[in-house]
XYZ file of C-alpha atoms in Angstrom:
770
model
C -38.601 -48.435 -98.544
C -42.120 -50.032 -98.475
C -45.145 -48.783 -100.450
C -46.659 -47.261 -97.327
C -43.668 -45.052 -96.624
C -43.549 -43.802 -100.247
C -46.992 -42.256 -99.767
C -45.991 -40.343 -96.650
C -45.353 -36.455 -96.823
C -42.102 -35.249 -96.205
C -42.883 -34.234 -92.806
C -44.408 -37.562 -91.923
C -41.548 -39.399 -93.436
C -38.999 -37.296 -91.297
C -41.160 -38.104 -88.151
C -41.092 -41.794 -89.192
C -37.361 -41.987 -89.552
C -36.817 -40.102 -86.255
C -39.116 -42.138 -84.376
C -37.547 -45.421 -85.651
C -34.111 -44.135 -84.825
C -35.330 -43.022 -81.260
C -36.566 -46.688 -80.521
C -33.331 -48.167 -82.047
C -30.529 -46.162 -80.301
C -28.582 -45.784 -78.282
C -30.071 -48.917 -76.677
C -33.045 -50.951 -78.268
C -36.353 -50.169 -76.762
C -37.315 -47.557 -74.143
C -37.143 -49.357 -70.878
C -34.685 -51.541 -68.914
C -34.542 -53.172 -65.525
C -31.622 -51.957 -63.266
C -30.609 -53.245 -59.823
C -31.349 -51.072 -56.859
C -28.921 -52.653 -54.529
C -25.089 -52.916 -54.852
C -23.669 -56.191 -56.000
C -19.869 -55.503 -55.670
C -18.637 -58.082 -53.225
C -19.304 -61.534 -51.632
C -21.328 -60.001 -48.845
C -23.700 -58.155 -51.175
C -24.156 -61.426 -53.035
C -24.913 -63.356 -49.691
C -27.554 -60.630 -48.793
C -29.198 -60.333 -52.278
C -29.339 -63.952 -52.845
C -28.528 -67.263 -51.072
C -28.468 -67.454 -47.964
C -29.678 -64.035 -46.944
C -32.721 -63.890 -49.178
C -34.414 -66.690 -47.213
C -35.115 -64.221 -44.366
C -37.516 -62.035 -46.197
C -39.024 -64.934 -48.024
C -40.002 -66.491 -44.695
C -41.145 -63.199 -43.306
C -43.481 -62.756 -46.350
C -44.774 -66.399 -46.091
C -45.878 -65.460 -42.549
C -47.284 -62.068 -43.350
C -47.988 -61.403 -47.118
C -48.252 -57.575 -46.568
C -44.534 -57.559 -45.996
C -43.979 -57.972 -49.637
C -44.361 -54.219 -49.906
C -41.485 -53.784 -47.549
C -39.024 -56.193 -48.841
C -39.767 -56.307 -52.711
C -40.540 -53.895 -55.522
C -44.159 -55.139 -55.747
C -45.569 -52.197 -53.925
C -44.283 -49.881 -56.883
C -44.760 -52.279 -59.796
C -47.500 -52.117 -62.267
C -48.063 -54.469 -65.108
C -49.099 -52.789 -68.366
C -50.927 -55.622 -70.194
C -52.290 -55.912 -73.568
C -53.279 -58.445 -76.167
C -52.876 -55.938 -78.986
C -56.481 -55.940 -80.187
C -57.039 -52.074 -80.148
C -53.653 -50.397 -80.297
C -53.935 -46.599 -80.270
C -55.303 -45.637 -83.599
C -53.705 -48.641 -85.194
C -56.372 -51.263 -84.367
C -55.910 -55.048 -84.108
C -52.124 -55.205 -84.890
C -51.343 -57.848 -82.346
C -49.398 -58.024 -79.205
C -45.901 -57.900 -80.511
C -46.558 -54.928 -82.722
C -48.084 -53.250 -79.806
C -45.001 -53.686 -77.519
C -43.574 -50.255 -78.366
C -46.706 -48.710 -77.129
C -46.629 -50.682 -73.933
C -42.867 -49.764 -73.451
C -43.845 -46.046 -73.939
C -46.591 -46.309 -71.233
C -43.847 -47.691 -68.867
C -41.727 -44.688 -69.558
C -44.602 -42.427 -68.675
C -45.263 -44.105 -65.526
C -41.684 -43.805 -64.371
C -41.121 -40.290 -65.699
C -44.114 -38.725 -64.244
C -44.750 -40.822 -61.013
C -41.759 -42.981 -60.249
C -43.803 -46.069 -60.831
C -42.006 -49.229 -62.115
C -43.448 -51.145 -64.977
C -43.358 -54.548 -66.564
C -44.748 -54.418 -70.011
C -46.601 -57.749 -70.665
C -47.911 -58.581 -74.135
C -50.117 -61.637 -74.228
C -50.791 -63.724 -77.443
C -54.325 -64.510 -76.298
C -57.663 -63.332 -77.594
C -60.079 -65.488 -75.482
C -61.407 -63.246 -72.594
C -61.687 -66.008 -70.055
C -58.143 -67.372 -70.780
C -56.927 -63.675 -70.682
C -58.466 -63.291 -67.158
C -56.809 -66.479 -65.905
C -53.372 -65.558 -67.294
C -53.529 -61.988 -65.848
C -55.009 -63.120 -62.465
C -52.059 -65.545 -62.104
C -49.802 -62.628 -62.111
C -51.179 -61.112 -58.928
C -48.161 -62.165 -56.817
C -45.974 -60.214 -59.064
C -47.658 -57.010 -59.472
C -48.833 -54.119 -57.232
C -51.355 -53.097 -59.845
C -52.574 -53.708 -63.310
C -53.020 -51.375 -66.301
C -55.011 -52.917 -68.935
C -54.212 -51.396 -72.350
C -55.415 -51.449 -75.842
C -57.841 -54.412 -75.418
C -61.010 -54.113 -77.797
C -64.519 -53.640 -76.591
C -66.750 -55.297 -75.405
C -64.070 -57.867 -74.054
C -62.346 -55.195 -72.105
C -65.366 -54.569 -69.939
C -65.699 -58.245 -69.059
C -62.022 -58.722 -68.534
C -61.624 -55.751 -66.149
C -64.842 -56.620 -64.256
C -63.560 -60.191 -63.598
C -60.173 -59.187 -62.601
C -61.462 -56.322 -60.299
C -63.682 -58.906 -58.549
C -60.987 -61.571 -58.219
C -57.854 -59.570 -57.285
C -56.816 -57.628 -54.299
C -54.661 -55.120 -56.303
C -55.922 -52.210 -58.350
C -57.065 -52.884 -61.985
C -57.479 -49.968 -64.301
C -58.157 -49.948 -68.102
C -56.796 -46.657 -69.176
C -58.505 -46.464 -72.464
C -61.775 -46.486 -70.624
C -61.069 -44.794 -67.288
C -58.049 -42.494 -68.242
C -60.095 -41.003 -71.145
C -63.195 -40.709 -69.017
C -61.444 -38.953 -66.048
C -59.699 -36.305 -68.475
C -62.766 -35.668 -70.596
C -64.846 -35.246 -67.481
C -62.558 -32.725 -66.066
C -62.787 -30.825 -69.261
C -66.515 -30.950 -69.190
C -66.645 -29.679 -65.689
C -64.631 -26.643 -66.497
C -66.239 -25.933 -69.830
C -69.685 -25.953 -68.306
C -68.481 -23.446 -65.686
C -67.157 -21.211 -68.513
C -70.579 -21.363 -70.355
C -72.589 -21.180 -67.086
C -74.584 -24.379 -67.678
C -75.595 -26.764 -64.952
C -74.374 -30.326 -65.303
C -77.747 -31.816 -64.429
C -79.403 -30.011 -67.359
C -77.298 -30.432 -70.234
C -77.931 -32.894 -73.146
C -74.931 -35.132 -74.326
C -74.748 -36.667 -77.824
C -72.136 -39.395 -77.928
C -70.561 -40.794 -81.097
C -69.132 -44.239 -80.221
C -70.378 -46.874 -77.708
C -67.076 -48.607 -77.246
C -64.989 -48.884 -74.135
C -63.831 -45.236 -73.853
C -67.216 -43.827 -74.652
C -69.171 -45.964 -72.037
C -66.530 -45.194 -69.484
C -66.827 -41.526 -70.158
C -70.472 -41.184 -69.888
C -70.465 -43.434 -66.616
C -68.056 -41.000 -64.935
C -70.113 -37.907 -66.317
C -73.150 -39.599 -64.643
C -71.261 -39.803 -61.342
C -70.722 -36.043 -61.658
C -74.348 -35.264 -62.084
C -75.337 -35.689 -65.705
C -78.803 -37.255 -65.963
C -78.927 -40.606 -67.406
C -81.990 -39.702 -69.651
C -79.960 -36.816 -71.139
C -77.282 -39.090 -72.661
C -77.680 -40.407 -76.207
C -75.230 -42.785 -77.843
C -74.771 -43.622 -81.408
C -72.592 -46.370 -82.783
C -71.721 -47.391 -86.414
C -75.248 -48.721 -86.893
C -77.008 -45.576 -85.696
C -78.582 -44.363 -82.501
C -78.859 -46.861 -79.609
C -82.480 -46.842 -78.783
C -85.025 -49.255 -77.205
C -85.992 -51.108 -80.395
C -82.430 -52.253 -80.754
C -82.216 -53.979 -77.317
C -82.175 -57.536 -78.633
C -78.948 -56.850 -80.607
C -77.055 -54.932 -77.915
C -74.539 -56.015 -75.366
C -75.043 -55.081 -71.799
C -72.835 -52.035 -71.683
C -74.744 -50.423 -74.616
C -78.156 -51.580 -73.579
C -78.107 -49.448 -70.451
C -78.286 -46.318 -72.795
C -81.078 -47.493 -75.020
C -83.673 -44.915 -74.632
C -87.268 -44.516 -76.063
C -86.532 -42.021 -78.854
C -87.328 -41.259 -82.518
C -83.655 -40.271 -83.219
C -81.876 -42.605 -85.522
C -78.777 -40.881 -86.788
C -75.891 -39.032 -85.040
C -77.240 -35.796 -86.594
C -80.622 -36.459 -84.784
C -79.052 -36.601 -81.328
C -76.533 -33.795 -81.959
C -79.449 -31.393 -82.895
C -79.950 -29.239 -79.636
C -77.219 -30.955 -77.762
C -75.139 -28.923 -75.175
C -72.276 -31.406 -75.380
C -70.779 -33.615 -78.115
C -68.471 -36.474 -76.950
C -66.739 -38.222 -79.734
C -64.957 -41.738 -79.147
C -65.356 -43.038 -82.628
C -63.925 -42.112 -86.027
C -62.494 -39.064 -87.970
C -64.947 -36.585 -89.607
C -68.144 -38.153 -88.362
C -69.316 -34.685 -86.939
C -70.005 -32.375 -89.703
C -70.085 -28.687 -89.744
C -73.708 -28.824 -90.371
C -74.340 -30.955 -87.284
C -72.346 -28.419 -85.242
C -74.621 -25.658 -86.566
C -77.717 -27.487 -84.911
C -76.204 -27.720 -81.452
C -77.497 -25.624 -78.448
C -75.775 -22.225 -77.511
C -72.154 -22.205 -76.610
C -71.655 -25.897 -77.380
C -68.906 -28.096 -75.876
C -67.326 -30.483 -78.312
C -64.989 -33.278 -77.076
C -63.816 -34.722 -80.278
C -61.443 -37.348 -79.026
C -60.765 -39.792 -81.885
C -57.120 -40.055 -82.421
C -55.006 -39.098 -84.393
C -57.881 -37.499 -86.422
C -60.746 -36.136 -84.384
C -64.382 -36.292 -85.278
C -64.041 -32.585 -86.407
C -61.120 -30.334 -86.508
C -61.380 -27.223 -84.225
C -61.082 -24.772 -87.050
C -64.068 -26.353 -88.867
C -66.248 -26.313 -85.647
C -65.242 -22.761 -84.871
C -65.952 -21.565 -88.381
C -69.563 -22.369 -88.123
C -69.876 -21.855 -84.346
C -67.389 -19.406 -82.958
C -69.042 -19.732 -79.525
C -68.032 -23.441 -79.248
C -65.480 -24.803 -76.810
C -63.580 -27.775 -78.225
C -61.073 -30.288 -76.918
C -59.373 -33.107 -78.908
C -56.797 -35.754 -78.324
C -54.134 -33.976 -80.422
C -51.182 -32.084 -78.967
C -51.193 -29.532 -81.772
C -54.429 -28.023 -80.637
C -55.515 -26.504 -77.294
C -57.222 -28.682 -74.643
C -55.640 -32.015 -75.380
C -57.324 -34.810 -73.561
C -54.132 -36.779 -72.703
C -54.453 -39.930 -70.425
C -50.962 -39.190 -69.000
C -52.715 -36.434 -66.927
C -54.322 -39.102 -64.929
C -52.957 -42.810 -64.927
C -49.473 -42.315 -63.380
C -50.817 -40.403 -60.532
C -53.996 -42.392 -59.773
C -51.716 -45.550 -59.638
C -49.159 -43.494 -57.475
C -51.874 -42.779 -54.912
C -53.410 -46.299 -55.171
C -49.868 -47.944 -54.600
C -48.925 -45.887 -51.804
C -51.959 -46.507 -49.656
C -52.194 -50.343 -50.698
C -55.616 -49.975 -52.535
C -57.131 -53.213 -53.506
C -59.258 -51.447 -56.187
C -59.790 -48.280 -58.135
C -63.297 -47.072 -57.006
C -65.672 -44.605 -58.586
C -64.807 -42.224 -55.701
C -61.168 -42.396 -56.634
C -61.900 -41.576 -60.250
C -64.116 -38.668 -59.259
C -61.382 -37.385 -56.855
C -58.953 -37.338 -59.834
C -61.569 -35.464 -62.032
C -61.993 -32.651 -59.435
C -58.157 -32.274 -58.939
C -57.531 -32.055 -62.675
C -60.201 -29.617 -63.167
C -59.073 -27.419 -60.199
C -55.450 -27.363 -61.348
C -56.485 -25.891 -64.687
C -57.551 -22.858 -62.753
C -54.322 -22.208 -60.927
C -51.697 -20.178 -62.548
C -49.239 -22.008 -64.834
C -46.109 -23.353 -63.074
C -42.628 -22.434 -64.302
C -42.006 -25.810 -65.720
C -45.229 -25.560 -67.845
C -44.516 -21.967 -68.832
C -41.062 -23.097 -70.001
C -42.484 -26.178 -71.907
C -45.165 -24.083 -73.719
C -43.116 -20.758 -74.104
C -44.971 -18.056 -75.757
C -48.511 -19.382 -75.098
C -50.671 -17.769 -72.342
C -51.898 -20.617 -70.267
C -54.874 -19.028 -68.452
C -58.051 -20.806 -67.622
C -60.548 -20.257 -70.354
C -62.066 -21.662 -73.493
C -58.450 -22.642 -74.816
C -57.248 -23.988 -71.476
C -59.753 -26.324 -69.840
C -57.352 -28.868 -68.519
C -53.630 -28.740 -67.442
C -50.864 -29.736 -69.721
C -49.042 -33.097 -69.303
C -45.806 -31.284 -68.190
C -47.691 -29.777 -65.062
C -45.614 -31.383 -62.277
C -48.089 -30.402 -59.704
C -50.614 -33.025 -61.004
C -48.948 -35.667 -58.687
C -49.184 -33.299 -55.729
C -52.842 -32.997 -56.197
C -54.062 -36.378 -57.622
C -52.027 -38.919 -55.672
C -53.298 -37.593 -52.113
C -56.761 -37.162 -53.315
C -56.765 -40.703 -54.645
C -55.255 -42.049 -51.541
C -57.812 -40.197 -49.415
C -60.730 -41.430 -51.494
C -59.375 -44.926 -51.321
C -59.369 -44.888 -47.510
C -62.935 -43.346 -47.529
C -64.068 -46.170 -49.784
C -62.609 -48.704 -47.512
C -60.180 -50.252 -50.148
C -56.808 -48.798 -48.601
C -54.846 -51.566 -46.762
C -52.256 -49.037 -45.701
C -54.254 -45.716 -45.188
C -52.205 -42.531 -45.266
C -52.700 -40.851 -41.982
C -50.862 -37.654 -42.627
C -51.766 -36.422 -46.016
C -49.811 -33.190 -45.674
C -46.630 -35.153 -45.032
C -47.484 -37.504 -47.892
C -47.971 -34.532 -50.213
C -44.663 -33.094 -49.102
C -42.951 -36.475 -49.694
C -44.238 -36.480 -53.268
C -42.367 -33.203 -53.957
C -39.232 -35.477 -54.677
C -40.975 -36.282 -58.063
C -41.499 -32.602 -58.779
C -38.431 -30.833 -57.431
C -35.254 -32.894 -56.901
C -34.235 -30.346 -54.425
C -37.433 -30.704 -52.417
C -36.335 -32.995 -49.493
C -32.879 -31.508 -49.604
C -34.221 -27.925 -48.965
C -36.633 -28.967 -46.275
C -34.452 -27.764 -43.354
C -33.915 -24.388 -45.052
C -37.677 -24.020 -45.708
C -38.508 -24.796 -42.063
C -35.879 -22.174 -41.078
C -37.303 -19.583 -43.575
C -40.599 -20.084 -42.216
C -39.609 -19.453 -38.431
C -40.309 -15.656 -38.978
C -41.456 -13.977 -42.150
C -38.523 -11.846 -43.644
C -38.504 -9.211 -46.339
C -36.400 -10.252 -49.404
C -35.543 -7.547 -52.035
C -35.439 -8.853 -55.692
C -33.326 -6.530 -57.771
C -34.903 -7.937 -60.938
C -38.570 -7.579 -59.938
C -39.901 -7.259 -63.519
C -38.503 -10.743 -64.554
C -41.236 -13.329 -64.931
C -39.141 -15.919 -63.267
C -38.870 -13.642 -60.254
C -42.586 -12.953 -60.158
C -43.358 -16.860 -60.313
C -40.706 -17.308 -57.558
C -42.343 -14.556 -55.595
C -45.850 -16.085 -55.932
C -44.379 -19.608 -54.589
C -42.508 -17.742 -51.718
C -45.908 -16.174 -50.728
C -47.878 -19.280 -51.084
C -45.374 -21.278 -48.961
C -44.924 -18.609 -46.307
C -41.154 -18.413 -47.138
C -40.661 -14.560 -47.335
C -42.294 -11.266 -47.976
C -41.106 -10.258 -51.460
C -39.973 -6.688 -52.273
C -39.991 -6.260 -56.122
C -37.666 -3.653 -57.586
C -39.051 -2.509 -60.837
C -41.658 -0.443 -62.611
C -45.154 -0.894 -61.235
C -46.879 -0.964 -64.615
C -44.532 -3.503 -65.994
C -44.815 -5.722 -63.045
C -48.676 -5.434 -63.164
C -48.798 -6.390 -66.791
C -46.468 -9.308 -66.393
C -48.480 -10.508 -63.250
C -51.589 -10.467 -65.276
C -50.062 -12.194 -68.275
C -48.751 -14.920 -66.185
C -51.977 -15.313 -64.357
C -50.370 -14.855 -60.962
C -52.325 -13.827 -57.884
C -49.895 -11.499 -56.082
C -51.548 -8.467 -54.478
C -49.358 -5.430 -54.413
C -49.310 -3.814 -51.027
C -50.592 -7.094 -49.389
C -48.509 -10.056 -50.705
C -45.631 -8.021 -52.019
C -44.181 -4.503 -52.086
C -42.929 -2.658 -55.063
C -39.878 -0.175 -55.205
C -39.966 1.950 -58.293
C -36.422 2.868 -59.351
C -37.747 5.759 -61.312
C -39.840 7.316 -58.648
C -39.562 6.399 -54.968
C -39.836 8.830 -51.973
C -36.673 7.267 -50.399
C -34.429 8.186 -53.367
C -32.730 11.113 -51.569
C -32.090 9.040 -48.478
C -30.687 6.171 -50.742
C -28.252 8.219 -52.655
C -26.953 10.028 -49.807
C -26.357 6.772 -48.000
C -24.552 5.448 -51.174
C -22.501 8.629 -51.426
C -21.633 8.326 -47.643
C -20.394 4.674 -48.380
C -18.594 5.442 -51.635
C -17.530 8.985 -51.297
C -13.887 8.097 -50.280
C -13.787 6.084 -53.497
C -14.295 9.066 -55.686
C -18.079 8.882 -56.032
C -19.570 12.373 -56.228
C -23.054 13.320 -55.109
C -24.240 13.405 -58.734
C -22.451 10.094 -59.571
C -24.367 8.591 -56.473
C -27.667 9.763 -57.860
C -26.925 8.134 -61.291
C -25.720 4.959 -59.769
C -28.853 4.512 -57.629
C -31.092 5.407 -60.428
C -29.470 2.949 -62.825
C -28.679 -0.114 -60.588
C -31.356 -2.095 -58.974
C -28.736 -4.183 -57.183
C -27.539 -1.035 -55.567
C -30.975 -0.194 -54.572
C -31.552 -3.758 -53.062
C -28.115 -3.682 -51.282
C -29.047 -0.347 -49.781
C -32.427 -1.622 -48.589
C -30.588 -4.350 -46.705
C -27.914 -1.809 -45.374
C -30.634 0.519 -44.241
C -32.964 -1.946 -42.750
C -35.768 -1.620 -45.368
C -35.113 -5.437 -46.233
C -33.720 -8.401 -44.426
C -32.083 -10.011 -47.535
C -31.699 -9.529 -51.248
C -31.279 -11.485 -54.451
C -29.879 -10.289 -57.832
C -27.969 -11.537 -60.901
C -30.698 -12.718 -63.184
C -29.583 -10.109 -65.614
C -25.974 -8.910 -66.149
C -22.518 -10.078 -65.061
C -21.891 -11.738 -61.912
C -18.918 -9.600 -61.033
C -20.789 -6.375 -61.392
C -23.421 -7.569 -59.022
C -20.876 -8.925 -56.501
C -19.014 -5.615 -56.497
C -22.154 -3.723 -55.427
C -22.871 -6.018 -52.595
C -19.303 -5.909 -51.445
C -19.351 -1.973 -51.531
C -22.688 -1.573 -49.843
C -23.232 -4.442 -47.484
C -19.498 -5.482 -46.880
C -17.975 -8.467 -45.460
C -18.615 -10.189 -41.978
C -16.147 -9.429 -39.254
C -15.418 -12.873 -38.713
C -14.470 -13.903 -42.297
C -11.518 -12.930 -44.597
C -13.595 -12.119 -47.641
C -16.394 -13.317 -49.773
C -16.595 -16.777 -51.450
C -19.184 -18.866 -53.354
C -20.530 -22.398 -52.818
C -22.675 -24.356 -55.290
C -24.687 -27.392 -54.191
C -25.169 -30.136 -56.769
C -27.673 -32.982 -56.126
C -26.613 -36.131 -57.890
C -27.889 -39.786 -57.852
C -25.656 -40.966 -55.174
C -23.967 -37.806 -53.711
C -24.877 -34.374 -52.676
C -21.884 -32.111 -53.155
C -20.906 -28.642 -52.304
C -18.092 -27.247 -54.455
C -16.085 -24.017 -53.648
C -15.045 -21.571 -54.557
C -16.843 -21.388 -57.925
C -16.956 -17.799 -58.784
C -14.644 -15.372 -56.821
C -11.177 -16.438 -55.705
C -8.864 -16.977 -58.722
C -5.931 -18.628 -56.802
C -6.492 -18.644 -53.031
C -3.711 -19.266 -50.721
C -3.890 -22.049 -48.007
C -5.160 -19.330 -45.486
C -7.938 -18.333 -47.985
C -8.793 -22.041 -48.690
C -9.299 -22.533 -44.982
C -11.647 -19.574 -44.739
C -13.486 -20.760 -47.662
C -13.828 -24.328 -46.300
C -14.954 -22.967 -42.889
C -17.726 -20.823 -44.412
C -18.757 -23.738 -46.520
C -19.075 -25.919 -43.263
C -21.302 -23.374 -41.930
C -23.561 -23.277 -44.911
C -23.676 -27.096 -45.154
C -25.012 -27.373 -41.577
C -27.833 -25.079 -42.454
C -29.049 -28.059 -44.609
C -28.900 -30.286 -41.644
C -26.102 -32.301 -43.134
C -22.789 -33.331 -41.262
C -19.899 -31.417 -43.108
C -17.145 -33.619 -44.520
C -14.460 -31.636 -46.157
C -11.928 -32.738 -48.896
C -9.147 -30.588 -50.252
C -8.883 -31.735 -53.746
C -5.670 -31.904 -55.751
C -4.000 -33.833 -58.599
C -1.893 -35.269 -55.765
C -2.841 -37.936 -53.077
C -1.061 -37.527 -49.846
C 2.184 -36.091 -50.994
C 2.514 -37.941 -54.342
C 3.412 -34.635 -55.919
C 5.695 -31.767 -54.863
C 4.241 -29.198 -57.302
C 3.106 -25.864 -55.771
C -0.590 -26.683 -56.110
C -0.253 -29.951 -54.163
C 1.771 -28.231 -51.461
C -0.802 -25.669 -51.227
C -3.714 -28.120 -50.786
C -1.583 -30.042 -48.289
C -0.892 -26.980 -46.129
C -4.569 -25.891 -46.161
C -5.612 -29.357 -44.970
C -3.108 -29.147 -42.134
C -4.304 -25.701 -41.169
C -7.900 -26.781 -41.208
C -7.369 -29.866 -39.033
C -5.479 -27.725 -36.453
C -8.232 -25.106 -36.307
C -11.303 -27.351 -36.532
C -10.608 -30.804 -35.308
C -14.149 -31.627 -34.682
C -14.947 -31.432 -38.540
C -14.111 -34.588 -40.594
C -11.559 -33.491 -43.165
C -8.797 -34.950 -45.454
C -6.511 -33.887 -48.208
C -4.790 -33.367 -50.463
C -6.965 -35.874 -52.248
C -7.861 -37.090 -55.698
C -11.510 -36.556 -56.548
C -12.252 -40.346 -56.680
C -10.548 -40.846 -53.293
C -12.798 -38.044 -51.759
C -15.994 -39.752 -52.938
C -15.086 -43.548 -52.454
C -14.265 -45.087 -49.146
C -13.182 -48.169 -51.197
C -10.505 -45.998 -53.093
C -9.302 -44.446 -49.905
C -8.962 -47.765 -48.111
C -7.173 -49.355 -51.052
C -4.611 -46.720 -51.639
C -4.282 -44.462 -48.584
C -3.128 -45.049 -45.166
C -4.530 -43.141 -42.189
C -7.197 -41.348 -43.961
C -9.432 -39.176 -41.657
C -12.682 -39.212 -43.625
C -14.970 -41.757 -41.957
C -17.469 -41.414 -44.899
C -17.425 -39.803 -48.166
C -16.847 -36.007 -48.531
C -19.631 -33.635 -49.231
C -17.630 -30.379 -49.418
C -15.016 -30.292 -52.123
C -12.534 -27.571 -51.821
C -10.893 -27.016 -55.126
C -7.411 -25.477 -55.699
C -8.506 -22.452 -57.769
C -11.468 -20.887 -59.459
C -11.022 -22.628 -62.777
C -11.012 -26.075 -61.340
C -14.003 -25.453 -58.979
C -16.080 -23.833 -61.786
C -15.359 -26.461 -64.367
C -15.933 -29.323 -61.876
C -19.298 -27.890 -61.027
C -20.574 -27.312 -64.529
C -19.395 -30.563 -65.877
C -20.853 -32.575 -63.012
C -24.090 -30.477 -63.443
C -24.548 -31.464 -66.942
C -23.353 -35.230 -67.002
C -24.659 -36.257 -63.652
C -26.731 -33.752 -61.867
C -29.251 -33.007 -64.786
C -28.777 -29.281 -63.932
C -30.238 -29.907 -60.281
C -28.315 -27.261 -58.454
C -28.565 -24.681 -55.610
C -26.611 -21.522 -55.573
C -24.251 -19.636 -56.221
C -24.322 -19.263 -52.278
C -22.515 -16.185 -51.472
C -20.598 -16.705 -48.257
C -19.049 -14.004 -45.962
C -21.374 -11.038 -46.683
C -22.402 -8.928 -43.700
C -26.084 -9.671 -44.412
C -27.844 -12.195 -46.432
C -27.320 -11.274 -50.178
C -27.002 -13.624 -53.148
C -25.874 -13.204 -56.689
C -27.645 -15.666 -58.986
C -26.974 -16.330 -62.628
C -28.836 -15.476 -65.795
C -29.560 -19.184 -66.230
C -31.387 -19.447 -62.907
C -34.787 -21.336 -62.999
C -37.843 -20.438 -60.978
C -37.148 -23.266 -58.644
C -33.507 -22.102 -58.004
C -34.775 -18.577 -57.267
C -37.393 -19.997 -54.820
C -34.652 -22.142 -53.147
C -32.338 -19.184 -52.705
C -35.122 -17.021 -51.443
C -35.673 -19.479 -48.720
C -32.036 -19.673 -48.045
C -31.916 -15.811 -47.775
C -34.865 -15.708 -45.344
C -33.534 -18.630 -43.324
C -30.147 -16.813 -42.961
C -31.834 -13.631 -42.056
C -33.571 -15.538 -39.296
C -30.192 -16.877 -38.129
C -28.587 -13.618 -38.064
C -31.605 -11.929 -36.117
C -31.508 -14.855 -33.597
C -35.076 -16.046 -34.511
C -33.841 -19.611 -34.808
């Protein structure tokens, strides 16, 4: 252990060891290059390399723009540094800075699907750096300059932007500028001050500080109201002979000589300098309701608790994640590049930066998404002094920023592939937000054909309320929330949701509803022959929101229902079966779960109901599964799974699956089907062609019918965790006389939204609306 590590606190030492192990294993570093095309046979090799590769080469030679079609260049950014200003570590050199650049690559990929080559250059001469980086233009679709010290970074970026026809972005400058400007816009709104009237005192005059005030000027801050101080004091007119051009622009005629002088009476403090330079005494002298942007990292110019101790009316943001209002560049750079790459932008213009500022500021005022609420459990993320800017985990950033940047690029005249349909582009970006987005598109379209009333049994659950907000915003359904009105109102307010009771949603109070008599009488009529007395019917309706939801559908007060977020699946299922019943054209209820994998979309049945179905039961389950899969716009391809391949076993389970396959083929010859099959044979044409003769699946199966409940449920849950990253839809209840679905307590908001859409879509199908 070196001397430095001996001086660390226990917490810091634990973090150090964890970070080193994180970077070391299970594989070294944080990024890798993986092929996007198969290379499994001679034909693949001839297409990927010689002779097939010659054809795209010649086409690109004739038309260079085709490089975006035939290569990864259109989605490839170079994160480039010489290691002269790495994070808060300073001039540690390019090799020591490599972990940071790899980390930046991870963020690009994670948040916006942008591929990265991290490039560390052992060169300090600005002109040589420009030449080296410029020579990389054929390789890259964009360049993210990182951790290059000022003032060289200004010169390098300016030279590259002028020479190259791909976007160049220095994140230390412009990323910080965009996020801090968004915080400023929202903070000024909260304190009711006009941007063209505020005085800004700036500590620091390096790359980040100059970029910040430049963007702020673009937003309306007056140049004469910006005062900068560097390590030598205030930048003023008498210092002009010793200042580089970037600082000289802010040299005013002023008697102020110290940071304390310019902070006195300032409305805004912007710090891009060093720890502790802003004292509590200085903060006392600021204007009313001061705004403090203390961005030095990891230790800010002043800690929030010190600032608030002397000025409780201040609003403060820092670069730290353990305080509110973190100015984190990940809010910006992945998405500005996403938009720039997708429209073929040749530059990052000021208009593109300002578009980014406005979208980030606007998103902070929207209610927190379910992903954000989960990531910051226990915190109230409502627009205000402690929530000026969105969190890094707000997946909606890409949906707002990338289209706004692409539009600004087109309006600036720098988009070589302008995006004509921004709404369609925004929808396509949902693949980065919700893995189920594109898959659910046909269902969402069907749900919107006519607005249907969907009853939610657990109407007080925050996940349900968030899903209801999304359903209303996207026009998927009219939610009916079953729950106590005062609890629902309180939770809507706490979550910052905009639902208007009586307009956007209706509420059914299980403790006091005028239809109570009608409902218990209907329930008694249904269940009387099963021993349910009038008194028992009253108690059941009072106690079970699932019964209320089912009765609403049965009596026509709702078109569909969802339940199951609380309690056991079997209990909810029994109430649906008792009240809503089974379709006349089916033999019973069954469940189907959809699983979205990297290379497959699979539907697995029956995952929750039938313990050991016979061949007739399996055929009925498969028939219902086919109907559901067709709702997603997919051609159904059925495989009856077994431990046996084509009669290789005579055990009862194999015989059952063989018989089910024969029956299904007889009754539904138009549907692709095969069985009894091993799981690998069902999903691999190569395995089928190598080991099976006369197989009847033309392509890989997408409906897997399992022999029993155990095998289906186990298969689904194992695949969900090891391959699907939890991206699922369901359980889809099949065979009910009306759209009714029993979810599970682990359901996410997105799953509830998806099932709401499916319920509404099926209601439209049954009503003949589509």
